[in-house]
CSV table of C-alpha atoms in Angstrom, one decimal:
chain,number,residue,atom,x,y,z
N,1,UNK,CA,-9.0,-184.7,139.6
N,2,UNK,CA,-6.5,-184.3,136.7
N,3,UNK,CA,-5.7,-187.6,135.4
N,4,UNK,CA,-3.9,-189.2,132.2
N,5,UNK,CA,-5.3,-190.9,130.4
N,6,UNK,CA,-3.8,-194.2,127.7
N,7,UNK,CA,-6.1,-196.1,126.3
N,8,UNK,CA,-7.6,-197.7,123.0
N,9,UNK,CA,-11.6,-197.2,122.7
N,10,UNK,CA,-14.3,-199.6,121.1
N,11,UNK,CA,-17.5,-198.5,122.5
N,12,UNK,CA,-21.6,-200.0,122.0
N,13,UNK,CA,-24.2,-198.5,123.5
N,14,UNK,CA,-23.0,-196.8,126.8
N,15,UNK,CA,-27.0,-196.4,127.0
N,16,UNK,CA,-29.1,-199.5,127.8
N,17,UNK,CA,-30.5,-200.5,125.1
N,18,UNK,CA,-28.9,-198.3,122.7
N,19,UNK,CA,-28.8,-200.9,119.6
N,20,UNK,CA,-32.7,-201.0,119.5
N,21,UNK,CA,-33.5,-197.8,120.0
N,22,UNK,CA,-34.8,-195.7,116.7
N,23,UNK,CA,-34.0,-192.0,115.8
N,24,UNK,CA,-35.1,-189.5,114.3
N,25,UNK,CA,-33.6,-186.2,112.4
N,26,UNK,CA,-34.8,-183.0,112.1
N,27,UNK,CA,-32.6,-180.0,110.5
N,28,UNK,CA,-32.3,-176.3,110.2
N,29,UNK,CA,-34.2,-174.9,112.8
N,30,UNK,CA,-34.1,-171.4,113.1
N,31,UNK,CA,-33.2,-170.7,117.0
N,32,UNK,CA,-33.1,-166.8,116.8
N,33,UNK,CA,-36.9,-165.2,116.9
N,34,UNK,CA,-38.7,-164.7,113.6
N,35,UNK,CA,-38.4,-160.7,113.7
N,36,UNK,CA,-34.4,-161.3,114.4
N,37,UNK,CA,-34.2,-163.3,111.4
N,38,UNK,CA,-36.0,-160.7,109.1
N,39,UNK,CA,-34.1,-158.4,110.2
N,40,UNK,CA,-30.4,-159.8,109.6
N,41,UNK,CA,-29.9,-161.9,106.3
N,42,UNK,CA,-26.9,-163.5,107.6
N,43,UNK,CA,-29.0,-164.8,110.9
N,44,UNK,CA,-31.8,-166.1,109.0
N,45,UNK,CA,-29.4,-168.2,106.5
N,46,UNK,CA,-26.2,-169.3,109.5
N,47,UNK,CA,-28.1,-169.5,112.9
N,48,UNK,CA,-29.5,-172.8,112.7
N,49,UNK,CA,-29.6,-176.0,114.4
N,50,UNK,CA,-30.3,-179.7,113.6
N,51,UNK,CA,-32.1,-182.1,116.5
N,52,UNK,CA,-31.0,-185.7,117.1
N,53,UNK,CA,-33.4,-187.7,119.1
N,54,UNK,CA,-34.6,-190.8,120.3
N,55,UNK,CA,-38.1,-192.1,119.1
N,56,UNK,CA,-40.6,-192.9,122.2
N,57,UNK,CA,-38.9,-192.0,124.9
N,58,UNK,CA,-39.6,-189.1,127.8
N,59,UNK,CA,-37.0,-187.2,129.5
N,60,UNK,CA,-33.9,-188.2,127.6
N,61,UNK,CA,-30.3,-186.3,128.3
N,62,UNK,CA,-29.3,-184.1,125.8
N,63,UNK,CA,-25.8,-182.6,124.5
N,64,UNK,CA,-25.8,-179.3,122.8
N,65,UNK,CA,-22.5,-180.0,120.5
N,66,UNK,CA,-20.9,-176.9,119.3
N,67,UNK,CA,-18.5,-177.6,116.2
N,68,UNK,CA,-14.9,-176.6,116.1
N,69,UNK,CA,-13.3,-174.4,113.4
N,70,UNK,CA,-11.8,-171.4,115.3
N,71,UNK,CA,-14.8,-169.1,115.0
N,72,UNK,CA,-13.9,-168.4,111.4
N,73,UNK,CA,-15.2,-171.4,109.8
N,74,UNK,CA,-16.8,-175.2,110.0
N,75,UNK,CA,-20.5,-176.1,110.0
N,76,UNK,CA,-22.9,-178.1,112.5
N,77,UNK,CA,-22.8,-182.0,112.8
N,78,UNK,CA,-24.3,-184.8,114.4
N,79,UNK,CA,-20.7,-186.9,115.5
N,80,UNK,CA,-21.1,-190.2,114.4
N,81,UNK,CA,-20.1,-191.6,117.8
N,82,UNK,CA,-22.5,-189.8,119.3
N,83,UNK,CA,-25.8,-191.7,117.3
N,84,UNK,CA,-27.3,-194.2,118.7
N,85,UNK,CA,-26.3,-194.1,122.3
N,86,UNK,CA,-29.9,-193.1,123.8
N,87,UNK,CA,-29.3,-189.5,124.3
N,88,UNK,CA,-30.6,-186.2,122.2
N,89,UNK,CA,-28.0,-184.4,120.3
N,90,UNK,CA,-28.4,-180.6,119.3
N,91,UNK,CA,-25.7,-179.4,117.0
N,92,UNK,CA,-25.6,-175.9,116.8
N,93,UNK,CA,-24.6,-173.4,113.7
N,94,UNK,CA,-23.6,-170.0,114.6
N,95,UNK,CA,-21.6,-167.1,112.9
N,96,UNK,CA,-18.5,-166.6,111.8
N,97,UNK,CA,-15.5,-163.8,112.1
N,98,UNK,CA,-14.9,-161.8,109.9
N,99,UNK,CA,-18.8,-161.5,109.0
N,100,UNK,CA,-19.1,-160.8,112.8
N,101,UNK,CA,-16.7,-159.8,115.6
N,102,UNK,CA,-17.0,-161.0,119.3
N,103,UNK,CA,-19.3,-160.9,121.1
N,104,UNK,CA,-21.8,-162.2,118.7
N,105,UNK,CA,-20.5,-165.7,118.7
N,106,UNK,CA,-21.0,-166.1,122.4
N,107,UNK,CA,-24.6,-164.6,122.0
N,108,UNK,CA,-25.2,-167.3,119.0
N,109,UNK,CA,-24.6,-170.3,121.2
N,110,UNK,CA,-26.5,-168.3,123.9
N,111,UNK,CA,-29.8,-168.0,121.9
N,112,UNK,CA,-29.4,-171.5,120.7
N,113,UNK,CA,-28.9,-173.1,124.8
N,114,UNK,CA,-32.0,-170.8,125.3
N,115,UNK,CA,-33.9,-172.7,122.6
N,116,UNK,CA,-33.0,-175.8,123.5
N,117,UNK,CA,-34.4,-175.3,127.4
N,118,UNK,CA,-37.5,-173.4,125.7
N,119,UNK,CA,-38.5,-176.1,123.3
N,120,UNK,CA,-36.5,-179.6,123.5
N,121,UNK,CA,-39.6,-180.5,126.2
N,122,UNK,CA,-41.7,-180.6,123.2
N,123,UNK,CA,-39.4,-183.4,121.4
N,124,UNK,CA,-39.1,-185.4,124.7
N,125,UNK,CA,-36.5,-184.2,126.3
N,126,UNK,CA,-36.0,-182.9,129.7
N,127,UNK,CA,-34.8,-178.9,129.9
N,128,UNK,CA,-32.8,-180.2,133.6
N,129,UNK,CA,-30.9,-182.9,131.2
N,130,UNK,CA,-29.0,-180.3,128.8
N,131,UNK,CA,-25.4,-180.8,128.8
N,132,UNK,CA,-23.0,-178.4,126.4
N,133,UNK,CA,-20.3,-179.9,124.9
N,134,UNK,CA,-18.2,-179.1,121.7
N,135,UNK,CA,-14.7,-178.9,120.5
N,136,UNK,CA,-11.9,-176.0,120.5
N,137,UNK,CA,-14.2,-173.1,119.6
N,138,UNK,CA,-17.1,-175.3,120.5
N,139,UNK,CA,-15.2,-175.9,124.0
N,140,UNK,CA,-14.6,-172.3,124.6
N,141,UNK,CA,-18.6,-171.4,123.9
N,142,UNK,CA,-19.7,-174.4,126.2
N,143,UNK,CA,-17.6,-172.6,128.7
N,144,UNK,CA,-18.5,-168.8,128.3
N,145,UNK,CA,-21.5,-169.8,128.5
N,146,UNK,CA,-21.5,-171.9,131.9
N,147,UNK,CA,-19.1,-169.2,133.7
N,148,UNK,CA,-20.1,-166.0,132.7
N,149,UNK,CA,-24.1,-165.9,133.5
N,150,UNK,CA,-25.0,-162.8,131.5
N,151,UNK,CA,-25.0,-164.4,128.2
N,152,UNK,CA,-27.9,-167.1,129.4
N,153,UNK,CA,-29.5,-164.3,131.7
N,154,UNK,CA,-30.7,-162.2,128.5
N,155,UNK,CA,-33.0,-165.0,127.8
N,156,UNK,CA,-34.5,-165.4,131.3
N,157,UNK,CA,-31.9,-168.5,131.7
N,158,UNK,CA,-29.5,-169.0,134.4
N,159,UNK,CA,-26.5,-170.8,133.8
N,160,UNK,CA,-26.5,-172.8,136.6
N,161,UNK,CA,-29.4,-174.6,135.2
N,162,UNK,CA,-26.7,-176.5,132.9
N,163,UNK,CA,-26.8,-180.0,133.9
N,164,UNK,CA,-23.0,-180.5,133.3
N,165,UNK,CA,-20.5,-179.5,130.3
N,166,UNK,CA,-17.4,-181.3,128.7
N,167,UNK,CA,-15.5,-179.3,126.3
N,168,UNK,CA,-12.9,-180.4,123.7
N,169,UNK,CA,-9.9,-178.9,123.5
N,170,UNK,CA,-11.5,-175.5,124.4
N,171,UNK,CA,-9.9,-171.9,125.0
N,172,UNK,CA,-10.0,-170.9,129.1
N,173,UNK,CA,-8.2,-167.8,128.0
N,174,UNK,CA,-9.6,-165.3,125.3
N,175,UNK,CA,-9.8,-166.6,122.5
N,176,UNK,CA,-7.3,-166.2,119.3
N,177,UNK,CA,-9.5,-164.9,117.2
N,178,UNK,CA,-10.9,-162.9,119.4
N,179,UNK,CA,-7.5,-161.8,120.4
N,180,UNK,CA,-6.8,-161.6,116.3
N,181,UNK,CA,-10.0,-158.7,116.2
N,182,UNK,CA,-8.1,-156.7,119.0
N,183,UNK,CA,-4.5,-157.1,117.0
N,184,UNK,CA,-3.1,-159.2,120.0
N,185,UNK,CA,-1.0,-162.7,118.4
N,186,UNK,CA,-2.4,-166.1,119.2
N,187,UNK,CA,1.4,-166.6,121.0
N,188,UNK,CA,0.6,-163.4,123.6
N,189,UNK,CA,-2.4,-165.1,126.4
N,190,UNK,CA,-4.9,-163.0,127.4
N,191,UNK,CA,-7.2,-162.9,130.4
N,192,UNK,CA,-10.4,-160.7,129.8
N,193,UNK,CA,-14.1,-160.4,130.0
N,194,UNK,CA,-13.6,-162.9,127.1
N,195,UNK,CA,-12.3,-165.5,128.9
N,196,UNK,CA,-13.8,-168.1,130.7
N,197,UNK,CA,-10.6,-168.1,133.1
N,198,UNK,CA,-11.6,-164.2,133.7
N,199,UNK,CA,-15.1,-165.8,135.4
N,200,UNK,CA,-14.0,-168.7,137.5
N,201,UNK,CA,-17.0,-169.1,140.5
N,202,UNK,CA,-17.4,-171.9,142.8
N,203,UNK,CA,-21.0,-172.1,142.0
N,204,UNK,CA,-20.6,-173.3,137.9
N,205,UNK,CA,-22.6,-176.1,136.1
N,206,UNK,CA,-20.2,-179.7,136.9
N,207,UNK,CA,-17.2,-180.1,134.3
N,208,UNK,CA,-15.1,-182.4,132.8
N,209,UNK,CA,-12.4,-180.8,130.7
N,210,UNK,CA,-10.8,-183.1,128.3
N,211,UNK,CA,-7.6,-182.2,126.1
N,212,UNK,CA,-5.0,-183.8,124.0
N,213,UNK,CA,-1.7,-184.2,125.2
N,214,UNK,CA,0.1,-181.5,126.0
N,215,UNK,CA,3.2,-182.3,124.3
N,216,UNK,CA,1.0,-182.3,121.0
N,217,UNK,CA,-2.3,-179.6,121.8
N,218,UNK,CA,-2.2,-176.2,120.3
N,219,UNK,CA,0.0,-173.1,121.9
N,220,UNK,CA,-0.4,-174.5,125.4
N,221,UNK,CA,-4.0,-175.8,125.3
N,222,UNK,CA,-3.7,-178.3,128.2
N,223,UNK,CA,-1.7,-176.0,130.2
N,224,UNK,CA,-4.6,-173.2,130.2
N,225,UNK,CA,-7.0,-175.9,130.6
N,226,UNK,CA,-5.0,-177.0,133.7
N,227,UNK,CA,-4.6,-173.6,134.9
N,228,UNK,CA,-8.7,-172.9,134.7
N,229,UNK,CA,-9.0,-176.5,136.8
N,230,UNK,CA,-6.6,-175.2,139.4
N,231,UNK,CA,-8.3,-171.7,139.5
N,232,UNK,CA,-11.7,-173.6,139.7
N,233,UNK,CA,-10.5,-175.8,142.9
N,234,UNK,CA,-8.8,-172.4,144.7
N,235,UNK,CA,-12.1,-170.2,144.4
N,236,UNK,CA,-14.3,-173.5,146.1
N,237,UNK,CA,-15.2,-175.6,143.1
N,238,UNK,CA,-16.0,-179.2,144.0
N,239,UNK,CA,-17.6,-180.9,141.0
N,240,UNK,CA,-14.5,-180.5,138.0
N,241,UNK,CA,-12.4,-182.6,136.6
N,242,UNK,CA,-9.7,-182.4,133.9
N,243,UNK,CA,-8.7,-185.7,131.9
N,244,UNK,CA,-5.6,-185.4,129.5
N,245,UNK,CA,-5.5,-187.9,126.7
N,246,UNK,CA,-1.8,-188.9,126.2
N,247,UNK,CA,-0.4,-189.2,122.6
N,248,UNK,CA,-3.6,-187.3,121.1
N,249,UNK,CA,-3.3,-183.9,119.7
N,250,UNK,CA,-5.7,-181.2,119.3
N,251,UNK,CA,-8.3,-183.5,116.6
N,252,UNK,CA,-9.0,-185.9,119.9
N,253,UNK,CA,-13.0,-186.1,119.1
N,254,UNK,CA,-13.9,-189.1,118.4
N,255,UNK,CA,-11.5,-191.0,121.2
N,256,UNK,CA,-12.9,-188.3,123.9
N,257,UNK,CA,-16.6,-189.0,122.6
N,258,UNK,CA,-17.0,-191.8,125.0
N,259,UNK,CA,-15.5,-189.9,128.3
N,260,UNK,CA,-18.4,-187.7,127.3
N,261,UNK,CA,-21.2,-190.8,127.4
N,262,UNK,CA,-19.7,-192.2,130.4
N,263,UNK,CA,-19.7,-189.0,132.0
N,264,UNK,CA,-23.4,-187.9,130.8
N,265,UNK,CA,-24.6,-190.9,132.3
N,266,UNK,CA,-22.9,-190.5,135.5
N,267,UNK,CA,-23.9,-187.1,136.0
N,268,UNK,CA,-27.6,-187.8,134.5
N,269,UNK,CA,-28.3,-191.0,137.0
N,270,UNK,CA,-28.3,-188.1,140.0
N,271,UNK,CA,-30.7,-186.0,138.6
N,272,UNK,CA,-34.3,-186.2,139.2
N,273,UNK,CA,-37.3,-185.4,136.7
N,274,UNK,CA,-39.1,-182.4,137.1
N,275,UNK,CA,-42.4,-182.3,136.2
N,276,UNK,CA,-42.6,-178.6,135.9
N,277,UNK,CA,-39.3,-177.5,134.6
């Protein structure tokens, strides 16, 4: 369903008992394997990640937030609204163009998913609870990583496993940088192996794609967005949705954050807990 939506947000504790709950922080853990990282200085030092997690508490959701910054720049973070509200967070840090060129971004947020299903077990969590979310470039890796499965599928994962994802503001087409490393301007779309648009399948994770308005988004960001929805619906797709946030432009975090909640919970109230995940 593609709604618009108006509204003004003060949110507490979408989670029951959110308020009392206590947290803990870990940081910098390397997600690539120890003779990857011996091997490539850059890996070692960029590809890390920092856990978010309740205290005392079994088979919690998580969200694997991927940060924005165009795939040039920006570093992981915990969002502030996100604390506190009962669920693991894993923010991820990955590389950045021009030090790398694609596809190694996409096999960054790959190795760090394939982590997080390996070892979030082991803080609590519950590897048939991981949600990816993320905004702009953090949007466009939740979603090359649900459509396309081959990214996933090199570390015995498939993507269909994903319990749900809601990108920000994320590319559907290639993205611009990635279009910048071919020469192609970030005004001329493309529509390549790139693209989650280029991998539409009925059979994809749940989404919820959320975007600013698309009088104020970036070069047409709602419009792809809306044209990946409609794509989605035509090839059999049942469980999408695409939410527009009227008079919000592209820096829409922190009023999207609790569409996200609301829709973690929904989606994580259907699922059952596996005792051998």
């Amino acid at each position: 369903m593609i709604k618009k939506i108006i509204f003004a947000l003060l949110f507490v504790g979408l989670f029951s008992g959110a308020s009392a709950q206590q947290y803990q922080l870990i940081t910098d853990l390397p997600y690539y394997k120890e003779e990857v990282r011996q091997a490539d200085e850059y890996i070692n030092r960029q590809c890390r990640l920092d856990l978010y997690l309740p205290k005392g508490v079994k088979d919690f959701p998580v969200i694997v937030w991927f940060h924005a910054g165009g795939l040039t720049s920006g570093s992981k973070e915990i969002p502030e609204a996100l604390k506190n509200q009962q669920v693991g967070v894993v923010s991820v840090q990955y590389r950045f163009h021009p030090q790398v060129t694609a596809p190694q971004y996409i096999e960054d947020a790959a190795a760090a998913v394939a982590w997080v299903f390996d070892n979030i077990q082991n803080y609590g969590g519950q590897p048939n609870r991981i949600f990816l979310s993320g905004h702009s470039a953090g949007g466009y890796l939740d979603l090359m990583l649900g459509m396309d499965k081959k990214w996933l599928a090199v570390h015995g994962i498939d993507a269909d496993q994903i319990a749900g994802m809601v990108p920000f503001s994320g590319h559907t087409i290639t993205h611009f940088t990635i279009r910048k490393e071919m020469g192609i301007a970030g005004e001329q779309p493309l529509i390549d192996q790139y693209a989650p648009l280029f991998h539409v399948r009925a059979g994809a994770p749940p989404i919820l794609l959320i975007t600013g308005d698309r009088e104020k988004e970036l070069l047409g960001r709602y419009e792809e967005n809306a044209y990946f929805y409609r794509m989605m619906k035509v090839n059999g797709a049942r469980n999408i949705d695409l939410l527009e946030m009227q008079g919000y432009g592209h820096g829409m975090v922190y009023p999207a954050i609790p569409l996200l909640l609301q829709q973690v919970k929904d989606w994580n109230r259907k699922i059952k807990t596996s005792p051998n995940p």
